[in-house]
Amino acid sequence: MEPIALITGAGRGIGAATAVELGGRGYHVIVNYRTDAAAAASVVKRIEAAGGTGRAVRADVRDPAEVAALLDGCPRLDVLVCNANISPPFGPLAGMSWEEFAGKVTGELAAVYHVTRRVLALMGEQGRGGRIVYVSSLSAGLTRPGAIAHASAKAALDAFARHVAMEAGPGGTAVNVVAPGAVRTEGTAAMRTPEVERGLARRSVLGRMLEPEDVAAVIGSLVDGGFGAVTGARIPVDAGHRVLPA
């Protein structure tokens, strides 16, 4: 019986690449999306082309009722990857309203809170635990102009994940965070000038900017293989950006 993985926000970017990665590793992948049905259907086709199986399911994972519907009828779940991203407002604190700031932070936490509670209950009923990975960001530990809302939200996500690891561990569920640096996705298109990309390449052991597949490969290794004894970890995926000179 093939294991089952749910990936939130899997219609594009890191989520889509992770869906294809896990499909290739033998998982049946539930491709969650919120708005773009065509993109999610395309991801399922990519999974199938690679020899895996999957299905696309629409749900806004910030909404507890929609999360319940998403998981209804799911016989079991072996892996949860929380990747759904809430677009942040970028700008200084002085020019940002409380509503904008709070919308990012609460949206980010809502997108993991409801699905985590449901999935932990399901994994507990299974009696064998599972694997949970939260996709955070290197930004959680950095300061840079305009990123106060984004960094605060991701730092809160990291704290949430540590406590979930503590609570879920006795039941056999390993919980970890993957924190990518800048990745070539639709979400980073606005900042990817040739100069920026050259700078990222210089601070990379890969000699190039990160691709979604680079992050997906790390997530795949975490949930499928020799990382069963690792929980509560935060794994930066930046190809050396934190340590290599500019």
C-alpha atoms as a printed R data frame, in Angstrom:
    type eleno elety resid chain resno       x      y       z
1   ATOM     1    CA   MET     A     1   0.000  0.000   0.000
2   ATOM     2    CA   GLU     A     2   1.532  3.296  -1.097
3   ATOM     3    CA   PRO     A     3   2.119  5.919   1.589
4   ATOM     4    CA   ILE     A     4   0.144  9.178   1.375
5   ATOM     5    CA   ALA     A     5   1.536 12.713   1.508
6   ATOM     6    CA   LEU     A     6  -0.390 15.979   1.725
7   ATOM     7    CA   ILE     A     7   1.368 19.107   0.479
8   ATOM     8    CA   THR     A     8  -0.322 22.448   1.055
9   ATOM     9    CA   GLY     A     9   0.180 25.187  -1.512
10  ATOM    10    CA   ALA     A    10   1.388 22.622  -4.039
11  ATOM    11    CA   GLY     A    11   0.198 24.284  -7.228
12  ATOM    12    CA   ARG     A    12   3.505 25.973  -7.993
13  ATOM    13    CA   GLY     A    13   7.025 26.679  -6.804
14  ATOM    14    CA   ILE     A    14   8.500 24.675  -3.951
15  ATOM    15    CA   GLY     A    15   5.196 22.939  -3.247
16  ATOM    16    CA   ALA     A    16   4.841 21.715  -6.827
17  ATOM    17    CA   ALA     A    17   8.444 20.514  -6.961
18  ATOM    18    CA   THR     A    18   7.966 18.685  -3.638
19  ATOM    19    CA   ALA     A    19   4.804 17.003  -4.924
20  ATOM    20    CA   VAL     A    20   6.699 15.662  -7.932
21  ATOM    21    CA   GLU     A    21   9.646 14.626  -5.737
22  ATOM    22    CA   LEU     A    22   7.472 12.640  -3.324
23  ATOM    23    CA   GLY     A    23   5.427 11.156  -6.162
24  ATOM    24    CA   GLY     A    24   8.687  9.855  -7.616
25  ATOM    25    CA   ARG     A    25   9.507  8.322  -4.231
26  ATOM    26    CA   GLY     A    26   6.335  6.245  -4.268
27  ATOM    27    CA   TYR     A    27   3.913  8.459  -2.368
28  ATOM    28    CA   HIS     A    28   0.346  9.105  -3.392
29  ATOM    29    CA   VAL     A    29   0.356 12.904  -3.265
30  ATOM    30    CA   ILE     A    30  -2.576 15.112  -2.334
31  ATOM    31    CA   VAL     A    31  -1.860 18.344  -4.198
32  ATOM    32    CA   ASN     A    32  -3.571 21.086  -2.223
33  ATOM    33    CA   TYR     A    33  -4.269 24.423  -3.889
34  ATOM    34    CA   ARG     A    34  -6.444 27.446  -3.196
35  ATOM    35    CA   THR     A    35  -7.110 29.284  -6.461
36  ATOM    36    CA   ASP     A    36  -5.341 27.854  -9.522
37  ATOM    37    CA   ALA     A    37  -6.996 24.551 -10.429
38  ATOM    38    CA   ALA     A    38  -5.195 24.337 -13.772
39  ATOM    39    CA   ALA     A    39  -1.778 24.649 -12.131
40  ATOM    40    CA   ALA     A    40  -2.627 21.931  -9.587
41  ATOM    41    CA   ALA     A    41  -3.894 19.631 -12.360
42  ATOM    42    CA   SER     A    42  -0.618 20.199 -14.201
43  ATOM    43    CA   VAL     A    43   1.312 19.138 -11.098
44  ATOM    44    CA   VAL     A    44  -0.707 15.904 -10.910
45  ATOM    45    CA   LYS     A    45   0.166 15.218 -14.563
46  ATOM    46    CA   ARG     A    46   3.852 15.737 -13.788
47  ATOM    47    CA   ILE     A    47   3.575 13.277 -10.872
48  ATOM    48    CA   GLU     A    48   1.927 10.705 -13.111
49  ATOM    49    CA   ALA     A    49   4.482 11.240 -15.874
50  ATOM    50    CA   ALA     A    50   7.168 10.394 -13.318
51  ATOM    51    CA   GLY     A    51   5.380  7.140 -12.470
52  ATOM    52    CA   GLY     A    52   3.575  8.301  -9.319
53  ATOM    53    CA   THR     A    53  -0.029  8.963  -8.365
54  ATOM    54    CA   GLY     A    54  -1.738 12.075  -7.072
55  ATOM    55    CA   ARG     A    55  -4.893 14.123  -6.936
56  ATOM    56    CA   ALA     A    56  -5.579 17.842  -6.683
57  ATOM    57    CA   VAL     A    57  -7.838 19.089  -3.860
58  ATOM    58    CA   ARG     A    58  -8.910 22.710  -3.400
59  ATOM    59    CA   ALA     A    59  -8.947 24.107   0.130
60  ATOM    60    CA   ASP     A    60  -7.996 27.309   1.872
61  ATOM    61    CA   VAL     A    61  -5.975 25.819   4.731
62  ATOM    62    CA   ARG     A    62  -6.537 28.950   6.815
63  ATOM    63    CA   ASP     A    63 -10.177 27.869   7.150
64  ATOM    64    CA   PRO     A    64 -10.884 25.031   9.621
65  ATOM    65    CA   ALA     A    65 -14.019 23.908   7.779
66  ATOM    66    CA   GLU     A    66 -12.137 23.631   4.495
67  ATOM    67    CA   VAL     A    67  -9.305 21.754   6.201
68  ATOM    68    CA   ALA     A    68 -11.852 19.286   7.582
69  ATOM    69    CA   ALA     A    69 -13.259 18.765   4.081
70  ATOM    70    CA   LEU     A    70  -9.738 18.366   2.682
71  ATOM    71    CA   LEU     A    71  -8.991 15.499   5.054
72  ATOM    72    CA   ASP     A    72 -12.433 13.877   5.080
73  ATOM    73    CA   GLY     A    73 -12.239 10.387   3.669
74  ATOM    74    CA   CYS     A    74  -8.445 10.274   3.889
75  ATOM    75    CA   PRO     A    75  -7.799  6.730   5.164
76  ATOM    76    CA   ARG     A    76  -4.426  7.678   6.607
77  ATOM    77    CA   LEU     A    77  -1.628 10.183   6.188
78  ATOM    78    CA   ASP     A    78   2.080  9.505   6.399
79  ATOM    79    CA   VAL     A    79   3.528 12.906   5.495
80  ATOM    80    CA   LEU     A    80   2.382 16.506   5.798
81  ATOM    81    CA   VAL     A    81   4.359 19.291   4.133
82  ATOM    82    CA   CYS     A    82   3.056 22.741   5.109
83  ATOM    83    CA   ASN     A    83   4.129 24.978   2.263
84  ATOM    84    CA   ALA     A    84   1.160 27.313   1.691
85  ATOM    85    CA   ASN     A    85   2.509 30.857   1.683
86  ATOM    86    CA   ILE     A    86   0.644 34.035   2.603
87  ATOM    87    CA   SER     A    87   1.882 36.915   0.464
88  ATOM    88    CA   PRO     A    88   3.352 39.526   2.805
89  ATOM    89    CA   PRO     A    89   3.241 43.291   2.586
90  ATOM    90    CA   PHE     A    90   6.779 44.576   2.088
91  ATOM    91    CA   GLY     A    91   7.796 47.907   3.552
92  ATOM    92    CA   PRO     A    92   8.977 49.609   6.741
93  ATOM    93    CA   LEU     A    93   7.001 49.486   9.965
94  ATOM    94    CA   ALA     A    94   6.251 53.222   9.727
95  ATOM    95    CA   GLY     A    95   4.368 52.725   6.483
96  ATOM    96    CA   MET     A    96   2.525 49.525   7.393
97  ATOM    97    CA   SER     A    97  -0.872 49.290   9.028
98  ATOM    98    CA   TRP     A    98  -1.581 46.893  11.864
99  ATOM    99    CA   GLU     A    99  -4.085 45.129   9.611
100 ATOM   100    CA   GLU     A   100  -1.410 44.467   6.986
101 ATOM   101    CA   PHE     A   101   1.120 43.248   9.529
102 ATOM   102    CA   ALA     A   102  -1.338 41.103  11.489
103 ATOM   103    CA   GLY     A   103  -2.815 39.700   8.288
104 ATOM   104    CA   LYS     A   104   0.531 38.218   7.322
105 ATOM   105    CA   VAL     A   105   1.380 36.826  10.763
106 ATOM   106    CA   THR     A   106  -2.048 35.391  11.551
107 ATOM   107    CA   GLY     A   107  -2.484 34.107   7.993
108 ATOM   108    CA   GLU     A   108   0.837 32.288   8.135
109 ATOM   109    CA   LEU     A   109  -0.051 30.645  11.444
110 ATOM   110    CA   ALA     A   110  -3.614 29.812  10.444
111 ATOM   111    CA   ALA     A   111  -2.253 28.050   7.359
112 ATOM   112    CA   VAL     A   112  -0.396 25.582   9.608
113 ATOM   113    CA   TYR     A   113  -2.513 25.534  12.782
114 ATOM   114    CA   HIS     A   114  -5.731 23.946  11.520
115 ATOM   115    CA   VAL     A   115  -4.146 21.370   9.241
116 ATOM   116    CA   THR     A   116  -1.560 20.389  11.862
117 ATOM   117    CA   ARG     A   117  -4.221 19.721  14.506
118 ATOM   118    CA   ARG     A   118  -6.241 17.548  12.124
119 ATOM   119    CA   VAL     A   119  -3.223 15.656  10.829
120 ATOM   120    CA   LEU     A   120  -1.788 14.970  14.287
121 ATOM   121    CA   ALA     A   121  -5.130 13.515  15.344
122 ATOM   122    CA   LEU     A   122  -5.160 11.319  12.231
123 ATOM   123    CA   MET     A   123  -1.576 10.182  12.741
124 ATOM   124    CA   GLY     A   124  -2.389  9.426  16.376
125 ATOM   125    CA   GLU     A   125  -5.319  7.246  15.347
126 ATOM   126    CA   GLN     A   126  -3.012  5.356  12.982
127 ATOM   127    CA   GLY     A   127  -0.775  4.493  15.919
128 ATOM   128    CA   ARG     A   128   2.478  4.775  13.994
129 ATOM   129    CA   GLY     A   129   3.138  8.476  13.700
130 ATOM   130    CA   GLY     A   130   4.405 10.167  10.584
131 ATOM   131    CA   ARG     A   131   6.490 13.040   9.262
132 ATOM   132    CA   ILE     A   132   5.697 16.774   9.194
133 ATOM   133    CA   VAL     A   133   7.806 19.404   7.440
134 ATOM   134    CA   TYR     A   134   7.164 23.150   7.625
135 ATOM   135    CA   VAL     A   135   8.578 25.330   4.863
136 ATOM   136    CA   SER     A   136   9.861 28.487   6.526
137 ATOM   137    CA   SER     A   137  12.447 30.957   5.244
138 ATOM   138    CA   LEU     A   138  15.988 32.066   5.905
139 ATOM   139    CA   SER     A   139  14.358 35.481   6.473
140 ATOM   140    CA   ALA     A   140  13.178 34.372   9.921
141 ATOM   141    CA   GLY     A   141  16.699 34.892  11.253
142 ATOM   142    CA   LEU     A   142  17.737 37.860   9.121
143 ATOM   143    CA   THR     A   143  17.078 41.578   9.061
144 ATOM   144    CA   ARG     A   144  16.621 43.314   5.728
145 ATOM   145    CA   PRO     A   145  14.734 46.407   4.620
146 ATOM   146    CA   GLY     A   146  11.006 45.963   4.169
147 ATOM   147    CA   ALA     A   147  10.818 42.399   5.482
148 ATOM   148    CA   ILE     A   148   9.478 43.020   8.994
149 ATOM   149    CA   ALA     A   149   6.121 41.290   8.402
150 ATOM   150    CA   HIS     A   150   7.582 38.371   6.455
151 ATOM   151    CA   ALA     A   151  10.415 37.756   8.946
152 ATOM   152    CA   SER     A   152   8.090 38.014  11.956
153 ATOM   153    CA   ALA     A   153   5.638 35.534  10.450
154 ATOM   154    CA   LYS     A   154   8.321 33.007   9.588
155 ATOM   155    CA   ALA     A   155   9.940 33.334  13.026
156 ATOM   156    CA   ALA     A   156   6.537 32.605  14.573
157 ATOM   157    CA   LEU     A   157   6.207 29.577  12.283
158 ATOM   158    CA   ASP     A   158   9.590 28.284  13.471
159 ATOM   159    CA   ALA     A   159   8.507 28.588  17.125
160 ATOM   160    CA   PHE     A   160   5.219 26.833  16.349
161 ATOM   161    CA   ALA     A   161   7.081 23.958  14.689
162 ATOM   162    CA   ARG     A   162   9.397 23.432  17.680
163 ATOM   163    CA   HIS     A   163   6.444 23.060  20.003
164 ATOM   164    CA   VAL     A   164   4.626 20.737  17.619
165 ATOM   165    CA   ALA     A   165   7.790 18.594  17.557
166 ATOM   166    CA   MET     A   166   7.706 18.433  21.363
167 ATOM   167    CA   GLU     A   167   4.039 17.440  21.494
168 ATOM   168    CA   ALA     A   168   4.071 15.027  18.540
169 ATOM   169    CA   GLY     A   169   7.313 13.216  19.334
170 ATOM   170    CA   PRO     A   170   6.000 10.730  21.904
171 ATOM   171    CA   GLY     A   171   3.524  9.499  19.287
172 ATOM   172    CA   GLY     A   172   6.277  8.772  16.794
173 ATOM   173    CA   THR     A   173   5.855 11.825  14.562
174 ATOM   174    CA   ALA     A   174   9.021 13.687  13.554
175 ATOM   175    CA   VAL     A   175   8.582 17.410  12.892
176 ATOM   176    CA   ASN     A   176  11.162 19.581  11.161
177 ATOM   177    CA   VAL     A   177  11.550 22.924   9.410
178 ATOM   178    CA   VAL     A   178  13.200 23.585   6.068
179 ATOM   179    CA   ALA     A   179  14.269 27.213   5.677
180 ATOM   180    CA   PRO     A   180  15.173 28.101   2.079
181 ATOM   181    CA   GLY     A   181  17.037 31.166   0.957
182 ATOM   182    CA   ALA     A   182  16.087 32.896  -2.293
183 ATOM   183    CA   VAL     A   183  14.571 30.373  -4.720
184 ATOM   184    CA   ARG     A   184  13.666 30.856  -8.371
185 ATOM   185    CA   THR     A   185   9.854 30.902  -8.123
186 ATOM   186    CA   GLU     A   186   7.011 33.118  -9.272
187 ATOM   187    CA   GLY     A   187   7.046 34.690  -5.830
188 ATOM   188    CA   THR     A   188  10.633 35.907  -6.176
189 ATOM   189    CA   ALA     A   189  10.343 37.104  -9.781
190 ATOM   190    CA   ALA     A   190  10.127 40.787  -8.818
191 ATOM   191    CA   MET     A   191  13.476 40.755  -6.999
192 ATOM   192    CA   ARG     A   192  15.390 38.610  -9.501
193 ATOM   193    CA   THR     A   193  17.373 41.152 -11.453
194 ATOM   194    CA   PRO     A   194  20.480 39.853 -13.292
195 ATOM   195    CA   GLU     A   195  22.626 41.589 -10.675
196 ATOM   196    CA   VAL     A   196  20.783 39.874  -7.811
197 ATOM   197    CA   GLU     A   197  21.080 36.471  -9.472
198 ATOM   198    CA   ARG     A   198  24.816 36.939 -10.054
199 ATOM   199    CA   GLY     A   199  25.236 37.847  -6.383
200 ATOM   200    CA   LEU     A   200  23.315 34.770  -5.268
201 ATOM   201    CA   ALA     A   201  25.419 32.590  -7.561
202 ATOM   202    CA   ARG     A   202  28.623 33.933  -6.021
203 ATOM   203    CA   ARG     A   203  27.387 32.972  -2.544
204 ATOM   204    CA   SER     A   204  26.398 29.445  -3.555
205 ATOM   205    CA   VAL     A   205  28.288 26.165  -3.533
206 ATOM   206    CA   LEU     A   206  26.123 25.315  -6.544
207 ATOM   207    CA   GLY     A   207  27.334 28.330  -8.505
208 ATOM   208    CA   ARG     A   208  23.753 29.349  -9.241
209 ATOM   209    CA   MET     A   209  20.508 30.456  -7.662
210 ATOM   210    CA   LEU     A   210  18.444 27.820  -5.877
211 ATOM   211    CA   GLU     A   211  15.682 26.091  -7.836
212 ATOM   212    CA   PRO     A   212  12.484 24.648  -6.276
213 ATOM   213    CA   GLU     A   213  13.815 21.157  -6.959
214 ATOM   214    CA   ASP     A   214  16.810 21.807  -4.687
215 ATOM   215    CA   VAL     A   215  14.494 22.412  -1.742
216 ATOM   216    CA   ALA     A   216  12.197 19.549  -2.724
217 ATOM   217    CA   ALA     A   217  15.109 17.105  -2.654
218 ATOM   218    CA   VAL     A   218  15.895 18.075   0.949
219 ATOM   219    CA   ILE     A   219  12.257 17.661   1.972
220 ATOM   220    CA   GLY     A   220  12.132 14.290   0.236
221 ATOM   221    CA   SER     A   221  15.186 13.102   2.146
222 ATOM   222    CA   LEU     A   222  13.727 14.297   5.451
223 ATOM   223    CA   VAL     A   223  10.481 12.365   5.115
224 ATOM   224    CA   ASP     A   224  11.704  9.301   3.270
225 ATOM   225    CA   GLY     A   225  14.905  7.665   4.429
226 ATOM   226    CA   GLY     A   226  17.430  7.928   7.190
227 ATOM   227    CA   PHE     A   227  16.153 11.009   9.032
228 ATOM   228    CA   GLY     A   228  13.727  9.215  11.342
229 ATOM   229    CA   ALA     A   229  15.793 10.171  14.408
230 ATOM   230    CA   VAL     A   230  15.794 13.883  13.513
231 ATOM   231    CA   THR     A   231  13.034 16.055  14.951
232 ATOM   232    CA   GLY     A   232  12.770 19.674  16.050
233 ATOM   233    CA   ALA     A   233  15.483 20.676  13.576
234 ATOM   234    CA   ARG     A   234  15.600 23.784  11.378
235 ATOM   235    CA   ILE     A   235  17.534 23.062   8.200
236 ATOM   236    CA   PRO     A   236  18.718 26.051   6.158
237 ATOM   237    CA   VAL     A   237  18.724 25.384   2.407
238 ATOM   238    CA   ASP     A   238  20.711 28.312   1.018
239 ATOM   239    CA   ALA     A   239  23.649 26.666  -0.816
240 ATOM   240    CA   GLY     A   240  26.043 28.604   1.407
241 ATOM   241    CA   HIS     A   241  24.534 32.096   1.366
242 ATOM   242    CA   ARG     A   242  25.008 32.478   5.146
243 ATOM   243    CA   VAL     A   243  28.704 31.595   5.113
244 ATOM   244    CA   LEU     A   244  30.194 32.408   1.716
245 ATOM   245    CA   PRO     A   245  31.447 35.958   1.048
246 ATOM   246    CA   ALA     A   246  29.593 38.123  -1.435
